[in-house]
Structure formats: structure tokens, C-alpha cells
Amino acid sequence: MTTNERTIQEINEKIRDGSVCVVTAAQMTQIVAEMGPEGAMHEVDVVTTGTFGAMCSSGVWMNFGHAEPPMKMSKVWLNDVEAYSSVASVDAYLGATQPSRSRGIEYGGGHVIEDLIRGKTVNLQAEGTCTDCYPNRELSAEIGLDGLNQAVMSNPRNCYERYGVAANSSTRSLYTYMGKLLPELENATYSGAGELSPIVNDPQFQTIGIGTRILLGGGEGYVIGSGTQHNPSGGYGTLMVQGDLKKMNSSFIRGATMTGYGPTMYVGVGVPIPIINADVAKSAGISDADITTSVYDYAIPSRDRPVLASVNYEELKSGMIEVNRNEVRTSPLSSFKVAQEIAVYLKDLITKKDFFLTEAVTPLSSKDIAYPLRPRKNAGPTTIVSVVSDQFMHRNADLCIHCGLCVPYCKAGVFQQDSDWTVRDDQSLCVECGECRDICPQRAITVRS
Ligand code: SF4
Ligand code: SF4
């Protein structure tokens, strides 16, 4: 690894004093081709990347605020699209690929999220599990983004480093998450932004890490970890990202539907790459021709689909590739136009001192591998060990977390808490009243029935 020639702090100083040199990743490809990595490193401080594609593994956390009477929401629908709501009483997570009950795949979580960003009113329906503290059972309200306490986009997997190409050797059209695949290899579809794509510009994660400030949906966001299915050792790194929905722009967040597959969401992400050394300059100089990927046959419904060909993004972007000596027309699912707009928008924000870079608090792994499902072999049923005790009341010390909740309930003083918060019980004091039967959240206390 080359030693760092410059720090992010120095680059932020150059942003502040206006001397910073920012180029998009497409421009950097040219600069490195002309000047070499060393020359480019001395010329350029920041490279901006951009991607705008269907990113199914996305969604938004929302807090609705408490209703009157209060409710513990167990089921939640937004414009008839179900959100996951078993997270306390009025929090919910709306996934981008959740279809509507009434409109099916033509309207889903991604569309609701776009509508909220556009300032539209969204219908909230909720069912509650009636408890003493949350008596409300049913709720219907019209809400807007401004009415949500928090709306945090939190996407488990965005910005795939590159993506497999989809084709179809069968005799019928296939409807997939990669779009419509015509029979007999008549077309191929692909995703990813090629040389503009964030991770291909820093595949060793020398600069991208937890805490890296990014553009997410046109607003400020952060990398919060490596994404799910992160597989950089196979050339398929991913990012987990988060950002405030209230700062986003519907030009960079769009609901979408893949016919015969389901709803999804197009997400726009821009990641700045600080050119801290010649190594990073070299990576950021990558061109479409350098980025190879495989063409998979979706006619074989298996996770290990056969590879029909290996191609690069220059060929893909040309509109035609060769598969089994056949010319096959290609079309992208991602938008290069909007990806370019995002890279330019981020460049402008930095140049205008409206966006500063952050140092990652922890780099992302460049060695992870994503494995297929790995069921445990001979895993028998989970056995519940029930404690048999001849005492009226038994406190299982292995389960007890010493919270002390039980102490004041026992008027006989069986439960005592020491100065170091350790909870003990003195069985000899028990008068078998049973008051402690249903107190312990850890179910450490069992009382003879
Ligand atoms: S309530 Fe349960 S977990 Fe808490 S101190 Fe008592 S026995 Fe332990
Ligand atoms: S049964 Fe009653 S007396 Fe015994 S420990 Fe529980 S609360 Fe205390």
C-alpha cells in the first residue's frame, strides 16, 4: 500500500480555501490515462462517483409519533403497502420491494417513499395489540413526510461494485428482477454504473468506510457498514447506507416496477473518493473496458446459473455483446445519465464548499466473501430446559440479568439487590404469595402453580 500523500483534513482545507481540484470518475479515467497515477494524484484532490439503479435492498425507518389514545402498532400499511412494525409501538420499516395489497406490484414501498419525498399525503392504516398502556386497536390517518418525527432511509445493500448480466437461452420470454429477457439470447440486460460506480473506484476500500459522507437520494448520507452479500474478494462489494429522507430529492429516488417480478426503488448514490495516494488515483482511473463481468443464463432457475460469456462495461455500453458467437443487444437497468448528474452535482457541492469529506472511522473489509445459504447439518430441535425445583418460587441465576425489577414487588423481601446491583434471593423469607409470578422480563422467576 502506497503511503498517503495527503490527508482528508488537507483536502477539506483546500475545499475551504477554494483551491480544491474535483473531477468526476469519468474525467479521472482520462486524466490517469494521460498523466499516469502519480501525475493524476498531484493534479486531483477528489473524484466524484455516481450511480442510479434499482436497489431492492432498501427501505425507510419511520416514527409516526403517538396517537391519542396511544397504540402499539402491530400491523401498519402506508397507501396499502405493508411496513414491518414489530419495533416498539410507533416505529416501522417500509421495504422498497413490498407490494400493495390493492394495487399489487404496480405500487410498492419504493413508490410510497417517492411519494413522501414529493410531499404527497400518504394514508396510514394501523392495527394495534390492545394493552393496558396502549389501548388503541385501530387507526387511520393521512400523513406527510413533515408529520413524521423521523424518516431515515436505511439500505442494507446498495451500490453493487459490478453486476452480472442477464440473458435467456430458453424458448419463452422470462420476467425477472433484471427485466424482460427475450428467448434464445435475443437480448441481455445489465446493471451498475461502470467506471462511475463508487466501489470500482476504490475496490480496496482505502477511503470508503464506516462514517464516509455520501450523497444519498440527493441529500447528505453516510456509509454505515459493508452491505449485505458484501463479496469484495469476488469483485462484488456492497455498501450499507443511511440518510435523512427529509433531505432527499425525488430526482434521485424513484419507485419502479419490474413486470412479472415486483416493485423496487431506484436509488441515487454519490460517493466522493479523496485522492490520498497514487494507489487510489490508479483505482479511480479505472475505465469501463477494465471492468469485466459475466453473462448468466436465466433460463436455468438456479443460484449457480451457467456463465455464457465474460464481457466488460465498454462492450455492454456499446449496445451489443457477443454470446456463443451471436450478437446480442444489451440494455442497462441503471441510468448512466442520472449517474453522471449525481457525480457532477457532488462535484459542484464540493467546489461550492457545501460538502466536506469525512475520514472513515473504520475501513470496510476488502476480503469478505458472500456464501450461499448454509443450513446447519443435523441441527436438532431447540430444547427448552425447564428447571424443576421443589421450591415455591425459583429464580434461575443463569437467566437473571440483575435488573432489580422484582425487588420491590416481594413484600416479604425475598429479592435483595447489593451495592454492586447484584440481585440475590432469600428463599427462607418466601410466604408463597405468588406476587412475583409474572414480573421478570427474562422469565428467570418460576412460581409453582
Ligand atoms: S426481574 Fe428477573 S432478571 Fe430482573 S433481577 Fe429479578 S429475577 Fe433477575
Ligand atoms: S412468592 Fe411472594 S413472597 Fe415468594 S418470592 Fe414471590 S413475591 Fe416474594
GROMACS .gro file of C-alpha atoms and ligand atoms in nm:
model
  465
    1MET     CA    1   0.000   0.000   0.000
    2THR     CA    2   0.144   0.340  -0.101
    3THR     CA    3   0.187   0.584   0.189
    4ASN     CA    4  -0.069   0.859   0.199
    5GLU     CA    5   0.049   1.166   0.016
    6ARG     CA    6  -0.231   1.378   0.152
    7THR     CA    7  -0.491   1.366   0.428
    8ILE     CA    8  -0.863   1.425   0.418
    9GLN     CA    9  -0.806   1.719   0.652
   10GLU     CA   10  -0.571   1.879   0.395
   11ILE     CA   11  -0.830   1.820   0.124
   12ASN     CA   12  -1.102   1.983   0.337
   13GLU     CA   13  -0.866   2.279   0.386
   14LYS     CA   14  -0.839   2.308   0.006
   15ILE     CA   15  -1.221   2.294  -0.020
   16ARG     CA   16  -1.240   2.572   0.238
   17ASP     CA   17  -0.985   2.795   0.059
   18GLY     CA   18  -1.128   2.715  -0.283
   19SER     CA   19  -0.811   2.560  -0.426
   20VAL     CA   20  -0.952   2.206  -0.440
   21CYS     CA   21  -0.949   2.018  -0.772
   22VAL     CA   22  -1.255   1.794  -0.810
   23VAL     CA   23  -1.327   1.579  -1.116
   24THR     CA   24  -1.586   1.312  -1.190
   25ALA     CA   25  -1.476   0.948  -1.218
   26ALA     CA   26  -1.530   0.960  -1.596
   27GLN     CA   27  -1.292   1.260  -1.620
   28MET     CA   28  -1.040   1.087  -1.390
   29THR     CA   29  -1.023   0.793  -1.633
   30GLN     CA   30  -0.894   1.035  -1.898
   31ILE     CA   31  -0.656   1.215  -1.660
   32VAL     CA   32  -0.491   0.893  -1.539
   33ALA     CA   33  -0.464   0.766  -1.898
   34GLU     CA   34  -0.279   1.089  -1.991
   35MET     CA   35  -0.073   1.161  -1.675
   36GLY     CA   36  -0.040   0.826  -1.500
   37PRO     CA   37  -0.143   0.769  -1.137
   38GLU     CA   38   0.139   0.978  -0.985
   39GLY     CA   39   0.070   1.274  -1.216
   40ALA     CA   40  -0.305   1.247  -1.159
   41MET     CA   41  -0.251   1.226  -0.783
   42HIS     CA   42  -0.068   1.558  -0.786
   43GLU     CA   43  -0.338   1.716  -1.004
   44VAL     CA   44  -0.662   1.590  -0.850
   45ASP     CA   45  -0.783   1.605  -0.488
   46VAL     CA   46  -1.129   1.445  -0.511
   47VAL     CA   47  -1.303   1.217  -0.761
   48THR     CA   48  -1.683   1.206  -0.753
   49THR     CA   49  -1.872   0.890  -0.839
   50GLY     CA   50  -2.240   0.833  -0.906
   51THR     CA   51  -2.486   0.553  -0.960
   52PHE     CA   52  -2.864   0.541  -1.010
   53GLY     CA   53  -3.010   0.193  -1.030
   54ALA     CA   54  -3.273  -0.042  -0.894
   55MET     CA   55  -3.165  -0.124  -0.538
   56CYS     CA   56  -3.416  -0.367  -0.392
   57SER     CA   57  -3.239  -0.395  -0.057
   58SER     CA   58  -3.358  -0.051   0.056
   59GLY     CA   59  -3.617   0.098   0.286
   60VAL     CA   60  -3.707   0.364   0.540
   61TRP     CA   61  -3.743   0.367   0.917
   62MET     CA   62  -4.033   0.589   1.026
   63ASN     CA   63  -4.158   0.716   1.360
   64PHE     CA   64  -4.524   0.822   1.344
   65GLY     CA   65  -4.549   0.977   1.690
   66HIS     CA   66  -4.804   0.858   1.947
   67ALA     CA   67  -5.175   0.862   1.861
   68GLU     CA   68  -5.446   0.953   2.111
   69PRO     CA   69  -5.542   0.711   2.265
   70PRO     CA   70  -5.194   0.557   2.231
   71MET     CA   71  -5.142   0.248   2.020
   72LYS     CA   72  -4.888  -0.034   1.999
   73MET     CA   73  -4.890  -0.080   1.624
   74SER     CA   74  -4.867  -0.447   1.528
   75LYS     CA   75  -4.972  -0.404   1.163
   76VAL     CA   76  -4.907  -0.094   0.954
   77TRP     CA   77  -4.995  -0.004   0.595
   78LEU     CA   78  -4.893   0.305   0.404
   79ASN     CA   79  -5.112   0.358   0.098
   80ASP     CA   80  -5.199  -0.008   0.144
   81VAL     CA   81  -4.834  -0.119   0.137
   82GLU     CA   82  -4.740  -0.312   0.449
   83ALA     CA   83  -4.448  -0.196   0.663
   84TYR     CA   84  -4.277  -0.405   0.928
   85SER     CA   85  -4.398  -0.271   1.262
   86SER     CA   86  -4.294  -0.501   1.546
   87VAL     CA   87  -4.038  -0.248   1.661
   88ALA     CA   88  -4.175  -0.081   1.975
   89SER     CA   89  -4.510   0.098   1.940
   90VAL     CA   90  -4.495   0.361   1.662
   91ASP     CA   91  -4.177   0.275   1.467
   92ALA     CA   92  -4.194   0.088   1.137
   93TYR     CA   93  -3.967  -0.010   0.847
   94LEU     CA   94  -4.104   0.018   0.497
   95GLY     CA   95  -3.920  -0.205   0.250
   96ALA     CA   96  -3.883  -0.089  -0.110
   97THR     CA   97  -3.998  -0.418  -0.263
   98GLN     CA   98  -4.319  -0.463  -0.059
   99PRO     CA   99  -4.618  -0.469  -0.300
  100SER     CA  100  -4.952  -0.301  -0.231
  101ARG     CA  101  -5.245  -0.515  -0.109
  102SER     CA  102  -5.481  -0.349  -0.353
  103ARG     CA  103  -5.258  -0.244  -0.646
  104GLY     CA  104  -5.023  -0.543  -0.641
  105ILE     CA  105  -4.677  -0.496  -0.793
  106GLU     CA  106  -4.768  -0.174  -0.973
  107TYR     CA  107  -4.733   0.015  -0.648
  108GLY     CA  108  -4.495  -0.071  -0.366
  109GLY     CA  109  -4.274   0.053  -0.086
  110GLY     CA  110  -4.044   0.237  -0.324
  111HIS     CA  111  -4.341   0.430  -0.467
  112VAL     CA  112  -4.463   0.526  -0.118
  113ILE     CA  113  -4.113   0.653  -0.034
  114GLU     CA  114  -4.100   0.859  -0.355
  115ASP     CA  115  -4.449   0.999  -0.284
  116LEU     CA  116  -4.341   1.105   0.065
  117ILE     CA  117  -4.034   1.284  -0.077
  118ARG     CA  118  -4.260   1.457  -0.332
  119GLY     CA  119  -4.459   1.593  -0.037
  120LYS     CA  120  -4.769   1.386  -0.116
  121THR     CA  121  -5.015   1.280   0.154
  122VAL     CA  122  -4.998   0.911   0.237
  123ASN     CA  123  -5.272   0.708   0.405
  124LEU     CA  124  -5.161   0.538   0.727
  125GLN     CA  125  -5.363   0.240   0.845
  126ALA     CA  126  -5.264   0.059   1.164
  127GLU     CA  127  -5.388  -0.222   1.386
  128GLY     CA  128  -5.281  -0.238   1.747
  129THR     CA  129  -5.245  -0.513   2.005
  130CYS     CA  130  -5.456  -0.373   2.289
  131THR     CA  131  -5.257  -0.348   2.615
  132ASP     CA  132  -5.319  -0.158   2.941
  133CYS     CA  133  -5.068   0.104   2.830
  134TYR     CA  134  -5.169   0.109   2.457
  135PRO     CA  135  -5.547   0.058   2.441
  136ASN     CA  136  -5.600   0.176   2.081
  137ARG     CA  137  -5.682  -0.106   1.835
  138GLU     CA  138  -5.732   0.073   1.505
  139LEU     CA  139  -5.609   0.389   1.338
  140SER     CA  140  -5.641   0.559   1.005
  141ALA     CA  141  -5.476   0.893   0.925
  142GLU     CA  142  -5.345   1.097   0.633
  143ILE     CA  143  -4.979   1.182   0.690
  144GLY     CA  144  -4.695   1.359   0.514
  145LEU     CA  145  -4.315   1.347   0.541
  146ASP     CA  146  -4.320   1.666   0.751
  147GLY     CA  147  -4.551   1.486   1.001
  148LEU     CA  148  -4.306   1.204   1.069
  149ASN     CA  149  -4.073   1.254   1.364
  150GLN     CA  150  -3.801   1.061   1.183
  151ALA     CA  151  -3.783   0.916   0.834
  152VAL     CA  152  -3.445   0.754   0.794
  153MET     CA  153  -3.355   0.575   0.475
  154SER     CA  154  -3.151   0.273   0.583
  155ASN     CA  155  -3.048   0.046   0.299
  156PRO     CA  156  -2.888  -0.290   0.385
  157ARG     CA  157  -2.729  -0.331   0.039
  158ASN     CA  158  -2.664  -0.058  -0.219
  159CYS     CA  159  -2.402   0.019  -0.482
  160TYR     CA  160  -2.300  -0.327  -0.602
  161GLU     CA  161  -1.941  -0.297  -0.729
  162ARG     CA  162  -2.050  -0.456  -1.058
  163TYR     CA  163  -2.344  -0.672  -1.157
  164GLY     CA  164  -2.397  -0.991  -1.351
  165VAL     CA  165  -2.553  -0.962  -1.699
  166ALA     CA  166  -2.880  -1.147  -1.759
  167ALA     CA  167  -2.967  -1.338  -2.078
  168ASN     CA  168  -3.210  -1.616  -2.163
  169SER     CA  169  -3.141  -1.924  -2.380
  170SER     CA  170  -3.491  -2.070  -2.333
  171THR     CA  171  -3.771  -2.053  -2.591
  172ARG     CA  172  -4.000  -1.823  -2.391
  173SER     CA  173  -3.965  -1.470  -2.251
  174LEU     CA  174  -3.868  -1.452  -1.884
  175TYR     CA  175  -3.979  -1.178  -1.645
  176THR     CA  176  -3.707  -1.121  -1.385
  177TYR     CA  177  -3.561  -0.858  -1.149
  178MET     CA  178  -3.327  -0.789  -1.443
  179GLY     CA  179  -3.624  -0.703  -1.660
  180LYS     CA  180  -3.775  -0.885  -1.955
  181LEU     CA  181  -3.537  -1.139  -2.109
  182LEU     CA  182  -3.634  -1.234  -2.463
  183PRO     CA  183  -3.598  -1.600  -2.574
  184GLU     CA  184  -3.295  -1.751  -2.745
  185LEU     CA  185  -3.047  -1.490  -2.632
  186GLU     CA  186  -3.224  -1.211  -2.824
  187ASN     CA  187  -3.127  -0.953  -2.558
  188ALA     CA  188  -2.926  -0.907  -2.240
  189THR     CA  189  -2.974  -0.662  -1.955
  190TYR     CA  190  -2.721  -0.531  -1.708
  191SER     CA  191  -2.692  -0.302  -1.409
  192GLY     CA  192  -2.429  -0.089  -1.238
  193ALA     CA  193  -2.268   0.240  -1.344
  194GLY     CA  194  -1.938   0.107  -1.484
  195GLU     CA  195  -1.645   0.349  -1.435
  196LEU     CA  196  -1.872   0.594  -1.249
  197SER     CA  197  -1.968   0.332  -0.989
  198PRO     CA  198  -1.847   0.411  -0.632
  199ILE     CA  199  -1.676   0.086  -0.527
  200VAL     CA  200  -1.491   0.015  -0.855
  201ASN     CA  201  -1.311   0.348  -0.795
  202ASP     CA  202  -1.186   0.232  -0.452
  203PRO     CA  203  -1.212  -0.151  -0.457
  204GLN     CA  204  -0.964  -0.189  -0.168
  205PHE     CA  205  -1.173   0.048   0.046
  206GLN     CA  206  -0.874   0.271   0.117
  207THR     CA  207  -1.109   0.569   0.158
  208ILE     CA  208  -1.466   0.430   0.175
  209GLY     CA  209  -1.556   0.311   0.524
  210ILE     CA  210  -1.798   0.349   0.813
  211GLY     CA  211  -1.868   0.719   0.850
  212THR     CA  212  -1.789   0.820   0.491
  213ARG     CA  213  -2.019   1.108   0.400
  214ILE     CA  214  -2.205   1.048   0.075
  215LEU     CA  215  -2.490   1.180  -0.134
  216LEU     CA  216  -2.792   0.957  -0.084
  217GLY     CA  217  -3.106   1.041  -0.279
  218GLY     CA  218  -2.961   1.386  -0.336
  219GLY     CA  219  -2.923   1.455   0.037
  220GLU     CA  220  -2.642   1.403   0.284
  221GLY     CA  221  -2.599   1.040   0.391
  222TYR     CA  222  -2.334   0.810   0.536
  223VAL     CA  223  -2.185   0.469   0.479
  224ILE     CA  224  -2.276   0.274   0.792
  225GLY     CA  225  -2.112  -0.056   0.704
  226SER     CA  226  -2.040  -0.309   0.435
  227GLY     CA  227  -2.365  -0.411   0.274
  228THR     CA  228  -2.530  -0.749   0.295
  229GLN     CA  229  -2.387  -1.006   0.049
  230HIS     CA  230  -2.066  -0.799   0.059
  231ASN     CA  231  -1.826  -1.005  -0.154
  232PRO     CA  232  -1.527  -0.785  -0.244
  233SER     CA  233  -1.296  -1.085  -0.282
  234GLY     CA  234  -1.523  -1.191  -0.569
  235GLY     CA  235  -1.541  -0.836  -0.708
  236TYR     CA  236  -1.892  -0.774  -0.576
  237GLY     CA  237  -1.852  -0.536  -0.283
  238THR     CA  238  -2.163  -0.361  -0.146
  239LEU     CA  239  -2.243  -0.072   0.091
  240MET     CA  240  -2.489  -0.026   0.379
  241VAL     CA  241  -2.600   0.338   0.377
  242GLN     CA  242  -2.824   0.572   0.571
  243GLY     CA  243  -2.965   0.922   0.524
  244ASP     CA  244  -3.247   1.159   0.623
  245LEU     CA  245  -3.543   1.120   0.384
  246LYS     CA  246  -3.643   1.480   0.456
  247LYS     CA  247  -3.326   1.597   0.280
  248MET     CA  248  -3.380   1.384  -0.031
  249ASN     CA  249  -3.495   1.474  -0.378
  250SER     CA  250  -3.732   1.268  -0.597
  251SER     CA  251  -3.497   1.312  -0.895
  252PHE     CA  252  -3.272   1.062  -0.718
  253ILE     CA  253  -3.528   0.832  -0.551
  254ARG     CA  254  -3.790   0.671  -0.773
  255GLY     CA  255  -4.037   0.389  -0.720
  256ALA     CA  256  -4.030   0.130  -1.001
  257THR     CA  257  -4.190  -0.197  -1.104
  258MET     CA  258  -4.025  -0.491  -1.279
  259THR     CA  259  -4.302  -0.665  -1.473
  260GLY     CA  260  -4.365  -1.018  -1.353
  261TYR     CA  261  -4.129  -0.964  -1.060
  262GLY     CA  262  -4.240  -0.683  -0.832
  263PRO     CA  263  -4.189  -0.328  -0.709
  264THR     CA  264  -3.847  -0.187  -0.630
  265MET     CA  265  -3.680   0.150  -0.591
  266TYR     CA  266  -3.417   0.338  -0.791
  267VAL     CA  267  -3.166   0.493  -0.554
  268GLY     CA  268  -2.912   0.760  -0.646
  269VAL     CA  269  -2.582   0.745  -0.457
  270GLY     CA  270  -2.273   0.963  -0.498
  271VAL     CA  271  -1.951   0.882  -0.311
  272PRO     CA  272  -1.651   1.121  -0.307
  273ILE     CA  273  -1.312   0.949  -0.338
  274PRO     CA  274  -1.033   1.158  -0.179
  275ILE     CA  275  -0.712   1.103  -0.376
  276ILE     CA  276  -0.488   1.035  -0.076
  277ASN     CA  277  -0.217   0.847  -0.269
  278ALA     CA  278  -0.116   0.716  -0.613
  279ASP     CA  279  -0.279   0.380  -0.545
  280VAL     CA  280  -0.620   0.543  -0.502
  281ALA     CA  281  -0.551   0.764  -0.806
  282LYS     CA  282  -0.483   0.449  -1.009
  283SER     CA  283  -0.803   0.278  -0.891
  284ALA     CA  284  -1.007   0.592  -0.960
  285GLY     CA  285  -0.866   0.595  -1.311
  286ILE     CA  286  -1.046   0.271  -1.393
  287SER     CA  287  -1.225   0.262  -1.730
  288ASP     CA  288  -1.533   0.073  -1.850
  289ALA     CA  289  -1.303  -0.155  -2.051
  290ASP     CA  290  -1.127  -0.260  -1.730
  291ILE     CA  291  -1.449  -0.369  -1.555
  292THR     CA  292  -1.545  -0.722  -1.652
  293THR     CA  293  -1.848  -0.921  -1.552
  294SER     CA  294  -2.024  -1.243  -1.651
  295VAL     CA  295  -2.330  -1.310  -1.865
  296TYR     CA  296  -2.558  -1.557  -1.684
  297ASP     CA  297  -2.827  -1.776  -1.838
  298TYR     CA  298  -3.151  -1.704  -1.651
  299ALA     CA  299  -3.318  -1.993  -1.833
  300ILE     CA  300  -3.161  -2.210  -1.561
  301PRO     CA  301  -3.352  -2.131  -1.239
  302SER     CA  302  -3.060  -2.195  -1.007
  303ARG     CA  303  -2.845  -1.974  -0.789
  304ASP     CA  304  -2.548  -2.119  -0.981
  305ARG     CA  305  -2.662  -2.012  -1.329
  306PRO     CA  306  -2.428  -2.110  -1.612
  307VAL     CA  307  -2.191  -1.838  -1.738
  308LEU     CA  308  -2.241  -1.782  -2.110
  309ALA     CA  309  -1.970  -1.520  -2.163
  310SER     CA  310  -1.739  -1.268  -1.996
  311VAL     CA  311  -1.777  -0.908  -2.110
  312ASN     CA  312  -1.674  -0.560  -1.998
  313TYR     CA  313  -1.876  -0.244  -1.943
  314GLU     CA  314  -1.739  -0.078  -2.257
  315GLU     CA  315  -1.888  -0.362  -2.462
  316LEU     CA  316  -2.211  -0.355  -2.263
  317LYS     CA  317  -2.247   0.020  -2.307
  318SER     CA  318  -2.184  -0.019  -2.685
  319GLY     CA  319  -2.527  -0.181  -2.703
  320MET     CA  320  -2.403  -0.512  -2.842
  321ILE     CA  321  -2.210  -0.807  -2.698
  322GLU     CA  322  -2.111  -1.147  -2.836
  323VAL     CA  323  -2.251  -1.459  -2.669
  324ASN     CA  324  -2.189  -1.803  -2.821
  325ARG     CA  325  -2.080  -1.625  -3.143
  326ASN     CA  326  -2.418  -1.447  -3.156
  327GLU     CA  327  -2.454  -1.070  -3.148
  328VAL     CA  328  -2.681  -0.986  -2.852
  329ARG     CA  329  -2.838  -0.641  -2.795
  330THR     CA  330  -2.782  -0.504  -2.445
  331SER     CA  331  -2.975  -0.255  -2.233
  332PRO     CA  332  -2.895  -0.114  -1.889
  333LEU     CA  333  -3.136  -0.112  -1.597
  334SER     CA  334  -2.935   0.168  -1.437
  335SER     CA  335  -2.942   0.524  -1.575
  336PHE     CA  336  -2.596   0.648  -1.682
  337LYS     CA  337  -2.747   0.991  -1.745
  338VAL     CA  338  -2.862   1.031  -1.384
  339ALA     CA  339  -2.543   0.864  -1.252
  340GLN     CA  340  -2.343   1.129  -1.437
  341GLU     CA  341  -2.575   1.403  -1.300
  342ILE     CA  342  -2.509   1.277  -0.946
  343ALA     CA  343  -2.130   1.279  -0.996
  344VAL     CA  344  -2.147   1.635  -1.136
  345TYR     CA  345  -2.388   1.751  -0.862
  346LEU     CA  346  -2.150   1.618  -0.592
  347LYS     CA  347  -1.857   1.787  -0.769
  348ASP     CA  348  -2.047   2.120  -0.764
  349LEU     CA  349  -2.139   2.084  -0.397
  350ILE     CA  350  -1.773   2.026  -0.303
  351THR     CA  351  -1.645   2.307  -0.524
  352LYS     CA  352  -1.906   2.542  -0.371
  353LYS     CA  353  -1.791   2.438  -0.017
  354ASP     CA  354  -2.134   2.283   0.055
  355PHE     CA  355  -1.996   1.935   0.104
  356PHE     CA  356  -1.690   1.836   0.310
  357LEU     CA  357  -1.529   1.494   0.326
  358THR     CA  358  -1.514   1.272   0.632
  359GLU     CA  359  -1.248   1.026   0.743
  360ALA     CA  360  -1.388   0.675   0.778
  361VAL     CA  361  -1.383   0.563   1.142
  362THR     CA  362  -1.331   0.203   1.027
  363PRO     CA  363  -1.241   0.078   0.677
  364LEU     CA  364  -1.467  -0.180   0.515
  365SER     CA  365  -1.329  -0.525   0.462
  366SER     CA  366  -1.189  -0.589   0.116
  367LYS     CA  367  -1.164  -0.961   0.187
  368ASP     CA  368  -1.520  -1.064   0.277
  369ILE     CA  369  -1.689  -1.350   0.092
  370ALA     CA  370  -2.065  -1.389   0.048
  371TYR     CA  371  -2.171  -1.752   0.089
  372PRO     CA  372  -2.497  -1.909  -0.030
  373LEU     CA  373  -2.745  -2.035   0.231
  374ARG     CA  374  -2.556  -2.260   0.478
  375PRO     CA  375  -2.811  -2.469   0.671
  376ARG     CA  376  -2.675  -2.629   0.986
  377LYS     CA  377  -2.632  -3.007   0.945
  378ASN     CA  378  -2.804  -3.244   1.192
  379ALA     CA  379  -2.935  -2.943   1.383
  380GLY     CA  380  -3.197  -3.100   1.613
  381PRO     CA  381  -3.495  -2.905   1.750
  382THR     CA  382  -3.406  -2.641   2.009
  383THR     CA  383  -3.458  -2.797   2.354
  384ILE     CA  384  -3.625  -2.588   2.625
  385VAL     CA  385  -3.455  -2.671   2.954
  386SER     CA  386  -3.718  -2.635   3.221
  387VAL     CA  387  -3.593  -2.602   3.571
  388VAL     CA  388  -3.757  -2.847   3.813
  389SER     CA  389  -3.746  -2.715   4.169
  390ASP     CA  390  -3.928  -2.816   4.484
  391GLN     CA  391  -3.924  -2.454   4.600
  392PHE     CA  392  -4.244  -2.249   4.561
  393MET     CA  393  -4.050  -1.977   4.385
  394HIS     CA  394  -3.730  -2.034   4.190
  395ARG     CA  395  -3.506  -1.765   4.037
  396ASN     CA  396  -3.285  -1.903   3.761
  397ALA     CA  397  -2.950  -1.724   3.813
  398ASP     CA  398  -2.837  -1.809   3.456
  399LEU     CA  399  -3.130  -1.616   3.313
  400CYS     CA  400  -3.127  -1.331   3.565
  401ILE     CA  401  -2.974  -1.004   3.438
  402HIS     CA  402  -2.984  -0.831   3.781
  403CYS     CA  403  -3.212  -0.553   3.665
  404GLY     CA  404  -3.376  -0.545   4.009
  405LEU     CA  405  -3.729  -0.509   3.873
  406CYS     CA  406  -3.857  -0.788   4.101
  407VAL     CA  407  -3.715  -0.649   4.425
  408PRO     CA  408  -3.995  -0.411   4.534
  409TYR     CA  409  -4.277  -0.648   4.429
  410CYS     CA  410  -4.194  -0.901   4.700
  411LYS     CA  411  -4.329  -0.758   5.027
  412ALA     CA  412  -4.152  -1.043   5.212
  413GLY     CA  413  -3.814  -0.909   5.097
  414VAL     CA  414  -3.705  -1.232   4.923
  415PHE     CA  415  -3.528  -1.041   4.644
  416GLN     CA  416  -3.242  -0.816   4.755
  417GLN     CA  417  -3.006  -0.604   4.549
  418ASP     CA  418  -2.647  -0.543   4.666
  419SER     CA  419  -2.449  -0.222   4.630
  420ASP     CA  420  -2.297  -0.360   4.307
  421TRP     CA  421  -2.653  -0.412   4.178
  422THR     CA  422  -2.629  -0.793   4.210
  423VAL     CA  423  -2.969  -0.943   4.284
  424ARG     CA  424  -2.994  -1.231   4.531
  425ASP     CA  425  -3.297  -1.413   4.674
  426ASP     CA  426  -3.350  -1.545   5.025
  427GLN     CA  427  -3.588  -1.838   4.993
  428SER     CA  428  -3.638  -1.863   5.367
  429LEU     CA  429  -3.842  -1.542   5.361
  430CYS     CA  430  -4.086  -1.657   5.090
  431VAL     CA  431  -4.451  -1.662   5.207
  432GLU     CA  432  -4.569  -1.819   4.876
  433CYS     CA  433  -4.799  -1.527   4.783
  434GLY     CA  434  -4.719  -1.566   4.410
  435GLU     CA  435  -4.696  -1.190   4.351
  436CYS     CA  436  -4.368  -1.235   4.160
  437ARG     CA  437  -4.518  -1.485   3.918
  438ASP     CA  438  -4.535  -1.260   3.612
  439ILE     CA  439  -4.281  -0.984   3.673
  440CYS     CA  440  -3.947  -1.095   3.534
  441PRO     CA  441  -3.888  -0.995   3.168
  442GLN     CA  442  -3.620  -1.266   3.144
  443ARG     CA  443  -3.863  -1.526   3.276
  444ALA     CA  444  -3.598  -1.612   3.538
  445ILE     CA  445  -3.862  -1.645   3.811
  446THR     CA  446  -4.081  -1.953   3.811
  447VAL     CA  447  -4.356  -1.998   4.072
  448ARG     CA  448  -4.520  -2.329   4.144
  449SER     CA  449  -4.877  -2.317   4.005
  450SF4     S1  450  -3.670  -0.924   3.744
  450SF4    FE1  451  -3.578  -1.111   3.667
  450SF4     S2  452  -3.393  -1.053   3.567
  450SF4    FE2  453  -3.456  -0.882   3.692
  450SF4     S3  454  -3.345  -0.910   3.881
  450SF4    FE3  455  -3.543  -1.004   3.907
  450SF4     S4  456  -3.512  -1.218   3.852
  450SF4    FE4  457  -3.339  -1.104   3.772
  451SF4     S1  458  -4.396  -1.578   4.609
  451SF4    FE1  459  -4.432  -1.386   4.711
  451SF4     S2  460  -4.306  -1.399   4.893
  451SF4    FE2  461  -4.234  -1.550   4.749
  451SF4     S3  462  -4.077  -1.455   4.640
  451SF4    FE3  463  -4.258  -1.429   4.522
  451SF4     S4  464  -4.337  -1.237   4.586
  451SF4    FE4  465  -4.191  -1.295   4.734
   0.00000   0.00000   0.00000
